Coordinates of C-alpha atoms and ligand atoms in Angstrom, one line a residue:
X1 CA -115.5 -77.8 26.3
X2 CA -114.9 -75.6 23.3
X3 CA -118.3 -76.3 21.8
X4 CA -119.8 -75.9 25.6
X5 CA -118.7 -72.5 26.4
X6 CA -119.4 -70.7 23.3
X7 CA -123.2 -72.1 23.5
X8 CA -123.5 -70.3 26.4
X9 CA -121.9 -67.4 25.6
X10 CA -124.0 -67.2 22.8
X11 CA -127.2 -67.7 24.9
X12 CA -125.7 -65.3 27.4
X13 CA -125.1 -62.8 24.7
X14 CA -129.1 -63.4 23.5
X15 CA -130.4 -63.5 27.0
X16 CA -127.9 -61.1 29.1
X17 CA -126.3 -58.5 27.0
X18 CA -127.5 -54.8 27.6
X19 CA -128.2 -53.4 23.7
X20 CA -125.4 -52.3 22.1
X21 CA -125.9 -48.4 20.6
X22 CA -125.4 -48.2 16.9
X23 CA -123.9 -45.3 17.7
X24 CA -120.0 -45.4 17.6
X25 CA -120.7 -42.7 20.0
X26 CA -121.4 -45.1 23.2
X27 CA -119.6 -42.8 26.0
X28 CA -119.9 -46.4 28.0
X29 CA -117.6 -48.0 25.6
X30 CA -115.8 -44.9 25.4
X31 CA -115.3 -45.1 28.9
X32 CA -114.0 -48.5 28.8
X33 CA -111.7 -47.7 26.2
X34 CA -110.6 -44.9 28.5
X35 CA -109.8 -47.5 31.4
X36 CA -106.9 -49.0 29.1
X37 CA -105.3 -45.4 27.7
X38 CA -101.7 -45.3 27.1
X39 CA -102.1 -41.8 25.3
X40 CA -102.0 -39.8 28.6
X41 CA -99.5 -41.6 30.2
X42 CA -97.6 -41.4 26.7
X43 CA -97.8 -37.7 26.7
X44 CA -96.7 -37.0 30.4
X45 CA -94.1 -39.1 30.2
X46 CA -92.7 -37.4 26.8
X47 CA -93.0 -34.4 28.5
X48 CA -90.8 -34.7 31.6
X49 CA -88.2 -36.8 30.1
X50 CA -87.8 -35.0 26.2
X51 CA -88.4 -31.6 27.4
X52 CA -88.2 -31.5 31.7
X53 CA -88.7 -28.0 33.1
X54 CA -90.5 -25.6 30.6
X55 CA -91.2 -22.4 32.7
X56 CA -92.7 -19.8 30.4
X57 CA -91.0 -17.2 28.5
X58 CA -87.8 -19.7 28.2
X59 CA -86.1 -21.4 25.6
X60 CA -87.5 -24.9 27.2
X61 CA -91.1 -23.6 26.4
X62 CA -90.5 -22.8 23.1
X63 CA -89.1 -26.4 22.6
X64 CA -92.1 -27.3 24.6
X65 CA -94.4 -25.9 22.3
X66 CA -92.6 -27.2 19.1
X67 CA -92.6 -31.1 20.9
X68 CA -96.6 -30.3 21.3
X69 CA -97.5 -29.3 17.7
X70 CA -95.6 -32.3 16.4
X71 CA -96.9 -34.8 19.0
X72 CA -100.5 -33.4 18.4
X73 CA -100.3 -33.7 14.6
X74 CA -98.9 -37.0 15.1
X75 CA -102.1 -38.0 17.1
X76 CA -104.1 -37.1 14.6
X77 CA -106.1 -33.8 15.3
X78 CA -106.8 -31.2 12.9
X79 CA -105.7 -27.5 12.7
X80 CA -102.7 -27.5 15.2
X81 CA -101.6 -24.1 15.9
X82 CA -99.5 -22.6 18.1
X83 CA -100.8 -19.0 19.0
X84 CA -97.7 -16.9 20.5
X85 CA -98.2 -13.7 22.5
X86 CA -95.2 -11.9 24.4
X87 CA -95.0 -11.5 28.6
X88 CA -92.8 -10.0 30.8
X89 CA -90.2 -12.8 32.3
X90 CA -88.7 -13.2 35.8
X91 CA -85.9 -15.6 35.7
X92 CA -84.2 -17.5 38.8
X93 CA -80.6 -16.6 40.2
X94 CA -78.9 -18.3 43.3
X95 CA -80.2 -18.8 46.2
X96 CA -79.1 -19.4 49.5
X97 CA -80.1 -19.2 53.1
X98 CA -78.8 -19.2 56.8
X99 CA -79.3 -18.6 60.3
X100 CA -76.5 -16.4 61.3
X101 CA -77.8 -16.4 65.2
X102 CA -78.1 -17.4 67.7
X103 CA -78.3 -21.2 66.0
X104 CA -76.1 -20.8 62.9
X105 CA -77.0 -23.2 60.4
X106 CA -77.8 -23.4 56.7
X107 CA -81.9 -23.6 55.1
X108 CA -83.4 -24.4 52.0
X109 CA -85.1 -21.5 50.5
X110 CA -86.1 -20.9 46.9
X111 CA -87.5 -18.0 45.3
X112 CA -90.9 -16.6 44.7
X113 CA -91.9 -15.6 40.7
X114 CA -91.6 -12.1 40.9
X115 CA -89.0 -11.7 43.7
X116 CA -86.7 -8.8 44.0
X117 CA -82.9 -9.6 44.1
X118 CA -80.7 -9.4 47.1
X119 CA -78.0 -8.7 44.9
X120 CA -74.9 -10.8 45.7
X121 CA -74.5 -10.2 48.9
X122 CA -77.3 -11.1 50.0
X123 CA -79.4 -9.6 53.1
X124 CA -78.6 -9.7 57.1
X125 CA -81.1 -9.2 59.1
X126 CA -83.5 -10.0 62.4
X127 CA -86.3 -12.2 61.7
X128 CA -89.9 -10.7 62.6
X129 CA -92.1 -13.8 62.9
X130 CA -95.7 -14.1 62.4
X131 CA -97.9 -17.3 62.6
X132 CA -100.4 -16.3 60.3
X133 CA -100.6 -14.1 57.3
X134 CA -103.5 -12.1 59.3
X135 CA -100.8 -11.5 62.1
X136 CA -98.5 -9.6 59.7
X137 CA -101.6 -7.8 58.5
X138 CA -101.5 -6.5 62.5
X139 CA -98.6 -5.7 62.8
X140 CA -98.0 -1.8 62.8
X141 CA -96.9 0.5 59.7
X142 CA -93.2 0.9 60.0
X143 CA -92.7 -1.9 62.5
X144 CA -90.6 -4.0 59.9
X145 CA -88.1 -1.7 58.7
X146 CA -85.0 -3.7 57.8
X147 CA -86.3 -6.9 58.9
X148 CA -87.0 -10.3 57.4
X149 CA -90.7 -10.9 57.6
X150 CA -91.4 -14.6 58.4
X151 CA -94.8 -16.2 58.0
X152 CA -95.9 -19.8 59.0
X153 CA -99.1 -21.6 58.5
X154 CA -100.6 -24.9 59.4
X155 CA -102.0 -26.2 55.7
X156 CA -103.1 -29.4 55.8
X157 CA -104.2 -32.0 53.2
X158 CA -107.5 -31.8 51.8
X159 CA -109.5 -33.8 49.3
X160 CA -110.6 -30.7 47.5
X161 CA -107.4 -28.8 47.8
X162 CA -109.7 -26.4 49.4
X163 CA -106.5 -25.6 52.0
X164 CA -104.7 -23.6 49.2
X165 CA -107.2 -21.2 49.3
X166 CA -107.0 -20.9 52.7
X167 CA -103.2 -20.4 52.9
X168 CA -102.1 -19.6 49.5
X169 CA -102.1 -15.5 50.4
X170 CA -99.4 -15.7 52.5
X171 CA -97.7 -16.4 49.1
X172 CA -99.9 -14.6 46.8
X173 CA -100.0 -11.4 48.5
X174 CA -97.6 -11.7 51.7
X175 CA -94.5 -9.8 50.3
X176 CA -96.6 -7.3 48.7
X177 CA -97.8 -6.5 52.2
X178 CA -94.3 -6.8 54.0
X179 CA -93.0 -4.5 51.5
X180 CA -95.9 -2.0 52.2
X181 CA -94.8 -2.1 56.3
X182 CA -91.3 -1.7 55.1
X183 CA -90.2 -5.5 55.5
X184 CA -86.2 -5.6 53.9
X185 CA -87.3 -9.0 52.7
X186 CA -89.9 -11.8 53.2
X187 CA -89.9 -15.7 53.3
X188 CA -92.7 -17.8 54.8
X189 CA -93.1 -21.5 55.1
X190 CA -93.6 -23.1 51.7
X191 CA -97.4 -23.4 50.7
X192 CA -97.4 -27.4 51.0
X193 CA -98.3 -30.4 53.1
X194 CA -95.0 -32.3 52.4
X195 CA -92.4 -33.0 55.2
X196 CA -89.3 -33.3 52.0
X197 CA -86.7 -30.8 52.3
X198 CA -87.7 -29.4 49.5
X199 CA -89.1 -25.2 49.4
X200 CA -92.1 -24.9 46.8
X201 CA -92.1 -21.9 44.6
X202 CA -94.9 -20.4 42.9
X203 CA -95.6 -16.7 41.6
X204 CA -96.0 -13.3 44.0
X205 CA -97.3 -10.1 43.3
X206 CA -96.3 -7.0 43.7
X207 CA -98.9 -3.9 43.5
X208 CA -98.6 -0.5 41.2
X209 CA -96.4 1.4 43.3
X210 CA -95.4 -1.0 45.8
X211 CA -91.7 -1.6 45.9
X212 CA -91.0 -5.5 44.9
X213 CA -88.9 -6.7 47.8
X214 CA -86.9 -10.1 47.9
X215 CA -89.4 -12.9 49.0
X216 CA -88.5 -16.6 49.1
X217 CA -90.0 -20.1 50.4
X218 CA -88.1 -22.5 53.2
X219 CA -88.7 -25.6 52.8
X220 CA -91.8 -27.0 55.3
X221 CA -88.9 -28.9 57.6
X222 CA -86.6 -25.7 57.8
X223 CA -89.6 -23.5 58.4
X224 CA -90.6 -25.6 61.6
X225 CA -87.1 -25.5 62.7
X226 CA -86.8 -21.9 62.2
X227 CA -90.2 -21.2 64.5
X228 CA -88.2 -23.5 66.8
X229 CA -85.9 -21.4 67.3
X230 CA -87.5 -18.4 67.7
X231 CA -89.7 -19.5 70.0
X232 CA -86.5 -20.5 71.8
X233 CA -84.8 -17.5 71.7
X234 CA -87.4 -15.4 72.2
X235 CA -87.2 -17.0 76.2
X236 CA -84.3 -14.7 76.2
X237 CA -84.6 -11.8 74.8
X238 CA -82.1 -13.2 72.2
X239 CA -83.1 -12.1 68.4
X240 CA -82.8 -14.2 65.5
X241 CA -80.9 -13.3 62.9
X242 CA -81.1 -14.8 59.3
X243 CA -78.7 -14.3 55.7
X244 CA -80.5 -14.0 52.8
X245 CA -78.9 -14.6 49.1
X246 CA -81.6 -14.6 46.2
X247 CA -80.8 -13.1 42.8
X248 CA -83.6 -13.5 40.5
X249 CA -83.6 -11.1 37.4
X250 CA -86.6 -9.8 34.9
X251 CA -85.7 -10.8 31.4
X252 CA -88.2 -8.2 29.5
X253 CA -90.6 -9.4 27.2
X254 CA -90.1 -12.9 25.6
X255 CA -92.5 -14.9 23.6
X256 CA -94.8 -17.5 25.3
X257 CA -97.2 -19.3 23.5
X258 CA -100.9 -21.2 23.1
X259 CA -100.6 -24.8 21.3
X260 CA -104.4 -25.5 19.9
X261 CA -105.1 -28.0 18.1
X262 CA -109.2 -29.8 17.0
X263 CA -111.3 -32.2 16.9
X264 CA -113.8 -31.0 13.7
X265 CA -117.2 -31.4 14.3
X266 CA -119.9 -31.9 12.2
X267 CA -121.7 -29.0 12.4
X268 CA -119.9 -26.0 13.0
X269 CA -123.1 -24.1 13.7
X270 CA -122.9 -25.5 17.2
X271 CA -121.0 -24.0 19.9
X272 CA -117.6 -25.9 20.3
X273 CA -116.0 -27.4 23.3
X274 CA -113.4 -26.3 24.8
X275 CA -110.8 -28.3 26.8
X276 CA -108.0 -26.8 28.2
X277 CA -104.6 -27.6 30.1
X278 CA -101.2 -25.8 30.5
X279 CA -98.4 -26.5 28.9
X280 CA -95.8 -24.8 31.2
X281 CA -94.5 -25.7 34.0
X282 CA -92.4 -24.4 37.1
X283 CA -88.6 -24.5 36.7
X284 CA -87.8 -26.7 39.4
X285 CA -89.1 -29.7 38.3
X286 CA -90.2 -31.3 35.2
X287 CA -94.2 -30.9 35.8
X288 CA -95.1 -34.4 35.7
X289 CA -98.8 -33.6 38.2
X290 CA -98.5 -29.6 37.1
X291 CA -100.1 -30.3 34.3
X292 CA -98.2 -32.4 32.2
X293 CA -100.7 -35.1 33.2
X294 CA -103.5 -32.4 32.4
X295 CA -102.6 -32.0 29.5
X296 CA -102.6 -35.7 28.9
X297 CA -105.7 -36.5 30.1
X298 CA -107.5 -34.0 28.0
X299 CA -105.5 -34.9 24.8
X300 CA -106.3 -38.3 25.3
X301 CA -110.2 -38.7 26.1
X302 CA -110.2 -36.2 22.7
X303 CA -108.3 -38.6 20.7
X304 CA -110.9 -41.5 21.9
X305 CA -113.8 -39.6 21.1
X306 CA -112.0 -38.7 17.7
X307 CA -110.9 -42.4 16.9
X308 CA -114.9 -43.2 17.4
X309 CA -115.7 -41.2 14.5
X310 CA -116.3 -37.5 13.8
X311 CA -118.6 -35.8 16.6
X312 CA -121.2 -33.0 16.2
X313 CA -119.6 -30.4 17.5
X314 CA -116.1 -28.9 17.3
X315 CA -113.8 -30.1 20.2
X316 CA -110.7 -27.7 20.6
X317 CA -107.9 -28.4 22.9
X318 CA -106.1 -25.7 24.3
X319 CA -102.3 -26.4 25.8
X320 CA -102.0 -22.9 27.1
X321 CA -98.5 -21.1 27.7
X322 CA -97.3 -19.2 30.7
X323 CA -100.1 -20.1 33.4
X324 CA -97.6 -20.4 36.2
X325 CA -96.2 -16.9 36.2
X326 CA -99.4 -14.9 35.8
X327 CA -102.3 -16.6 33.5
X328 CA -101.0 -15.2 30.6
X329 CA -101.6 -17.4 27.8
X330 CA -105.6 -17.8 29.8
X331 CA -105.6 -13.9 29.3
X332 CA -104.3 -14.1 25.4
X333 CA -106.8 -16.9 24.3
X334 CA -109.6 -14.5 25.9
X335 CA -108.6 -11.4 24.3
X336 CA -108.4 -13.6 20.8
X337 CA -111.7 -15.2 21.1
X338 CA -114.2 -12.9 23.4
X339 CA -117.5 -12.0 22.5
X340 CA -117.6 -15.2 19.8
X341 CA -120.3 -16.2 21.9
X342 CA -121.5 -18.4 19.2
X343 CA -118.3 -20.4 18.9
X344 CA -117.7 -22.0 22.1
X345 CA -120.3 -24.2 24.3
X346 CA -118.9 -25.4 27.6
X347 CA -115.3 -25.2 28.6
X348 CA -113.6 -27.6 30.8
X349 CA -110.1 -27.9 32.5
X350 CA -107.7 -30.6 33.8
X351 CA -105.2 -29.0 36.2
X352 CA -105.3 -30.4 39.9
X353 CA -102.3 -33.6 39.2
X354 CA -103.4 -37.3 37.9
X355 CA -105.2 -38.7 40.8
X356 CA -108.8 -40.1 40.4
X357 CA -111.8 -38.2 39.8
X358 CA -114.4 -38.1 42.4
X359 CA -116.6 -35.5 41.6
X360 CA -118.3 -34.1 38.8
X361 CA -119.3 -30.2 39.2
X362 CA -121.4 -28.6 36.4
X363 CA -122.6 -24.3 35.6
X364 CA -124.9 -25.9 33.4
X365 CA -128.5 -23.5 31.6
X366 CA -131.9 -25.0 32.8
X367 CA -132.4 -26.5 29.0
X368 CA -129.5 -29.1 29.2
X369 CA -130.5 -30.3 33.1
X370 CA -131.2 -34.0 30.7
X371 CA -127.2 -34.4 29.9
X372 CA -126.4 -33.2 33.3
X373 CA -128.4 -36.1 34.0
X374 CA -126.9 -38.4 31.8
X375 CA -123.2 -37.2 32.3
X376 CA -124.0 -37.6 36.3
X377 CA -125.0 -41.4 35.6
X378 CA -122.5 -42.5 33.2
X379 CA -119.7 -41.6 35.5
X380 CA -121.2 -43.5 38.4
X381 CA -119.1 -46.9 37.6
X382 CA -116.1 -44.9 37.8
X383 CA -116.6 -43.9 41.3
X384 CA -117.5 -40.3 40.7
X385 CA -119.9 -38.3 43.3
X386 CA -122.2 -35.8 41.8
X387 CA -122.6 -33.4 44.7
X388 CA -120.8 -30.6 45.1
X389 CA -121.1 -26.9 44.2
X390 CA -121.3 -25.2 41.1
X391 CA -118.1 -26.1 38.2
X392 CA -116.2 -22.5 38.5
X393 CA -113.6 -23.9 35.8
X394 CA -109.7 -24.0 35.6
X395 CA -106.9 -20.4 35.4
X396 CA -106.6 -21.0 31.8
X397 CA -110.4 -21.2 31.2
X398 CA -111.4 -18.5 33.6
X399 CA -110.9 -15.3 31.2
X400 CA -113.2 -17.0 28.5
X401 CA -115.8 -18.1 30.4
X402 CA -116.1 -14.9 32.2
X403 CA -116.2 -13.2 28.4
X404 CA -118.0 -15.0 26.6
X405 CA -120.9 -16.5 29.1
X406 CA -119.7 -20.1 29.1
X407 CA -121.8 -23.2 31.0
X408 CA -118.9 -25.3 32.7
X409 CA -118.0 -28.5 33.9
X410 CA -115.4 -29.7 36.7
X411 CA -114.2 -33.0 36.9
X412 CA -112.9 -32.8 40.2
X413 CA -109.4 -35.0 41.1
X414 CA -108.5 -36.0 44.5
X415 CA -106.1 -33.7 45.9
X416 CA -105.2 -35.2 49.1
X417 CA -101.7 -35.4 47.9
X418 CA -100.9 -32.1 45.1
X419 CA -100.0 -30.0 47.3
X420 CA -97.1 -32.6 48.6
X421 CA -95.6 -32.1 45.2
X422 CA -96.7 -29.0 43.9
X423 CA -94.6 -26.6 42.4
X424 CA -91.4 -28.7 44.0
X425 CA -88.5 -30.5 42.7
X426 CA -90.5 -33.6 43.9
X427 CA -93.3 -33.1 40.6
X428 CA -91.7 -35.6 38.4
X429 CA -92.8 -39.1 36.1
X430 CA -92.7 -41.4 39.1
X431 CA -95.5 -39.6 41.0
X432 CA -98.0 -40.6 38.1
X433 CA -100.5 -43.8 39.7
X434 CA -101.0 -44.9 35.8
X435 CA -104.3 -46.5 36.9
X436 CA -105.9 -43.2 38.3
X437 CA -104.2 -41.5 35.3
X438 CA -106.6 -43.9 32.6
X439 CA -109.4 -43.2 35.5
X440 CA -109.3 -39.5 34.6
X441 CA -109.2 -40.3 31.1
X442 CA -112.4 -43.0 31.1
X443 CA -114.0 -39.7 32.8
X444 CA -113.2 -37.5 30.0
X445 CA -114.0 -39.6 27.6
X446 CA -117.3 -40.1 28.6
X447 CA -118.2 -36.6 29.4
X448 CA -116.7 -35.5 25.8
X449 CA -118.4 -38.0 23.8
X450 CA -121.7 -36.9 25.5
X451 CA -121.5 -33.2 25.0
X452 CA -119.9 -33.4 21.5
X453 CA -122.6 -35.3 20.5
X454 CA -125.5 -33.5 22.1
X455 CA -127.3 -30.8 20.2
X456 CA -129.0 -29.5 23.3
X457 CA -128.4 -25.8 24.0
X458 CA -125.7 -24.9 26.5
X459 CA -126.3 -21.4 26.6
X460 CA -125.8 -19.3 29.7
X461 CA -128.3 -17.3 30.8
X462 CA -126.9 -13.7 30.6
X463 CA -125.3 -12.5 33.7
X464 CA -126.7 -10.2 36.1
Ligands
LIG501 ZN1 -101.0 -26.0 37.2

C-alpha cells in the first residue's frame, strides 16, 4: 500500500501540481500559512488577560505600551519604538441612574469621554424625549432649560457597519447640541445593536465655547424601557422624572504613546507600507474586538511575510496610542511624518473586530491597476468580494494619508455583530471566532506579501 500511494503521489505531483514559485514570496502559500496563525490569536489573547483595559493617558497604557515593545522584539521585527506624545485625559467617576417618577426604578448608564460631572449629588430633573437626534435639532432654543435631554434611535445590524454612521451623532455631537439649547444634562440610548444590559461608552465633543454638560449612555434594554414609560405617562399629562449621578474628572495632560516597530525592506528607496492598529482601548472592557485583534491581525500577516524572507520594501507597523478618546496618537504620527511623501506607499488599517473579511476596497493610482488585479484574485479562495467603493482607510491612518497623498487599501470585516460588543464590558477574549481571526490574517498576508514585493508605483495622483 505504502509503495502504491507514493507512486501516485509522485505522478500526481508530475502530472497535477500547479508550479511552485521560486520565490519565497508566494502570497498563496503565504496565505495558507495564514489559515493556521496562532500569532494573532497569541497577541489578543496576551492583551486582554496581561494587560485588560488600557484607555489612553492611563497607567494601563503605559504598561500596554511596554508589554508591546517587548512582545514585538520578541517576534522578531526590527527598530521597535515607542513614540510618546502628551493629550489631555478625561477619566471615569461613579455613575448611577434612576427614575425618580412616576415609575421609580434604577438604570444602567455609563458615561460619555468627555462628560461633565454632576458632582455628587447628582442631577434631578424631567426628561425631554426625542426619537431622533434630528428631533432634538427641532426642538426650540431655550426649550431644555434644566432638563435631561433623552435621545433614542433604531440602529440596526449591518454588514458594513454602515449604521454607525447613521446613528453615531446622537453620541458624537448630541450633548454638544443639548448643551447649546440649554439641556442640564443628556443621555441617549447606547449606540449598539445588543439587547445585554450593558450601556456602551465611546467619546463626545464639546465645541469652543460650548459649555460641556453631563452626557451618559443607558444601556439598549433600559433605554426601551425608559421610552416606555414616557410614552405611558405622557397619556396623562404625568412627567418623567430621572436622577442623574456621573462624576467623571479631566486629568490634564498625560503621556500616550505610538508603539512602531519594521519589517526592513530591501530597498529603502521605495515607499514603505504602512499597517496600522490601535493599541488602546476603552476602560470598560479589556478590548478583545477594539482592536486588540487588530492589532493582531496586522502584527501577524507582517511576521509571515517577514519569516518568508526579507521583502522589497519597508513594512512598518504602527500600534497607535489614544484613538478612543480623540485620534490622538493618528494626529501625532501625522505631524511626525507629513510631507515624507517619499517614505510611505500605501497605508492600511485593521480596526472593525476579528470577523472574516469579505471585501477588499482599494484608492489605488492608474499605474498599479495590475496588483489591484492580482491582490483582487488571490483573495478569491478566501471568500473575499471585490466590489465595493473606494478604500477610505482606518482613524489612525486617516491624518497621514490625507498629508502625505497615500493610495489605500480596505480589507473590509463583517460587522454584522461589532456593534453588539463595541465599546461594552461585553468586548472580551471569548468573543474572538479563532477561525475568522486566521481568515483575516491569510488576507493580510497575502495582500502584504504582494505589495512589499511589488516595485510598481503607488503614487497618488495629486489632489485637486
Ligand atoms: Zn477601535
Amino acid at each position: 500500500m505504502r509503495k502504491i500511494s507514493s507512486l501516485f503521489a509522485g505522478a500526481a505531483a508530475l502530472f497535477l501540481s500547479t508550479p511552485v514559485l521560486a520565490d519565497n514570496h508566494d502570497p498563496m502559500a503565504l496565505q495558507a500559512k495564514g489559515l493556521e496563525d496562532t500569532v494573532a490569536y497569541a497577541i489578543t489573547e496576551g492583551l486582554t488577560t496581561e494587560i485588560g483595559p488600557r484607555q489612553a493617558g492611563t497607567e494601563a497604557e503605559a504598561r500596554a505600551r511596554d508589554w508591546s515593545v517587548k512582545k514585538l522584539k520578541a517576534l522578531g521585527f526590527q527598530n521597535v519604538r515607542n513614540e510618546p506624545f502628551m493629550m489631555t485625559t478625561w477619566v471615569r467617576g461613579a455613575e448611577t441612574a434612576e427614575i425618580l417618577s412616576p415609575y421609580p426604578q434604577k438604570m444602567h448608564i455609563t458615561a460619555l469621554g468627555n462628560s461633565a460631572s454632576t458632582g455628587d449629588g447628582g442631577i434631578e430633573a424631567e426628561v425631554a424625549y426625542f426619537d431622533s437626534l434630528a428631533a432634538m435639532r427641532a426642538a426650540p432654543d431655550g426649550s431644555l432649560s434644566g432638563k435631561i435631554a433623552f435621545v433614542t434611535h433604531d440602529m440596526h445590524r449591518t454588514q458594513d457597519g454602515s449604521s454607525y454612521g447613521t446613528y453615531g451623532p446622537a453620541r458624537f455631537i448630541g450633548p454638544n447640541l443639548a448643551s447649546q439649547k440649554g439641556a442640564a444634562a443628556y443621555v441617549i440610548k447606547s449606540i449598539g445593536t445588543d439587547y445585554h444590559r450593558n450601556p456602551h461608552t465611546g467619546n463626545t465633543n464639546f465645541r469652543e465655547g460650548v459649555t460641556p454638560i453631563p452626557a451618559g449612555a443607558l444601556s439598549l434594554p433600559d433605554a426601551d424601557n425608559l421610552e416606555r414609560m414616557i410614552k405611558l405617562a405622557a397619556k396623562t399629562g404625568t412627567p418623567v422624572r430621572m436622577k442623574v449621578m456621573m462624576t467623571p474628572q479631566n486629568i490634564g495632560q498625560q503621556e500616550s504613546g505610538n508603539v512602531i516597530a519594521e519589517v526592513t525592506g530591501t530597498d529603502p528607496s521605495k515607499g514603505m507600507i504602512l499597517i496600522a492598529c490601535h493599541l488602546d482601548s476603552w476602560d470598560l472592557a479589556t478590548g478583545a474586538f477594539d482592536d486588540a485583534a487588530g492589532c493582531g491581525i496586522i502584527t501577524a500577516a507582517a511576521k509571515n511575510v517577514m519569516d518568508h524572507g526579507q521583502p522589497l520594501r519597508t513594512i512598518r507597523i504602527l500600534w497607535a496610542g489614544a484613538e478612543e478618546v480623540g485620534l490622538w496618537g493618528g494626529k501625532a504620527y501625522a505631524e511626525k511624518n507629513k510631507n515624507q511623501n517619499q517614505n510611505h506607499a500605501i497605508a492600511m488599517e485593521s480596526d472593525f473586530g476579528a470577523d472574516k473579511v469579505w471585501r477588499v476596497e482599494y484608492k489605488f493610482p492608474e499605474a498599479a491597476k495590475d496588483v489591484r488585479t492580482e491582490i483582487s484574485q488571490a483573495l478569491s479562495p478566501l471568500g473575499i468580494s471585490i466590489s465595493g467603493p473606494p478604500a477610505s482607510g482606518g482613524a489612525d491612518i486617516r491624518d497621514i494619508i490625507a498629508s502625505n497623498n497615500l493610495a489605500i487599501i480596505d480589507l473590509q470585516q463583517d460587522g454584522t455583530r461589532y456593534f453588539d460588543l463595541h465599546h461594552t464590558p461585553d468586548d472580551t477574549l471569548d468573543k474572538i471566532d479563532p477561525a475568522q481571526l486566521r481568515q483575516n490574517v491569510a488576507a493580510w498576508s497575502t495582500v502584504l506579501s504582494i505589495i512589499s514585493n511589488s516595485d510598481a508605483d503607488f503614487t497618488m495622483p495629486p489632489k485637486e
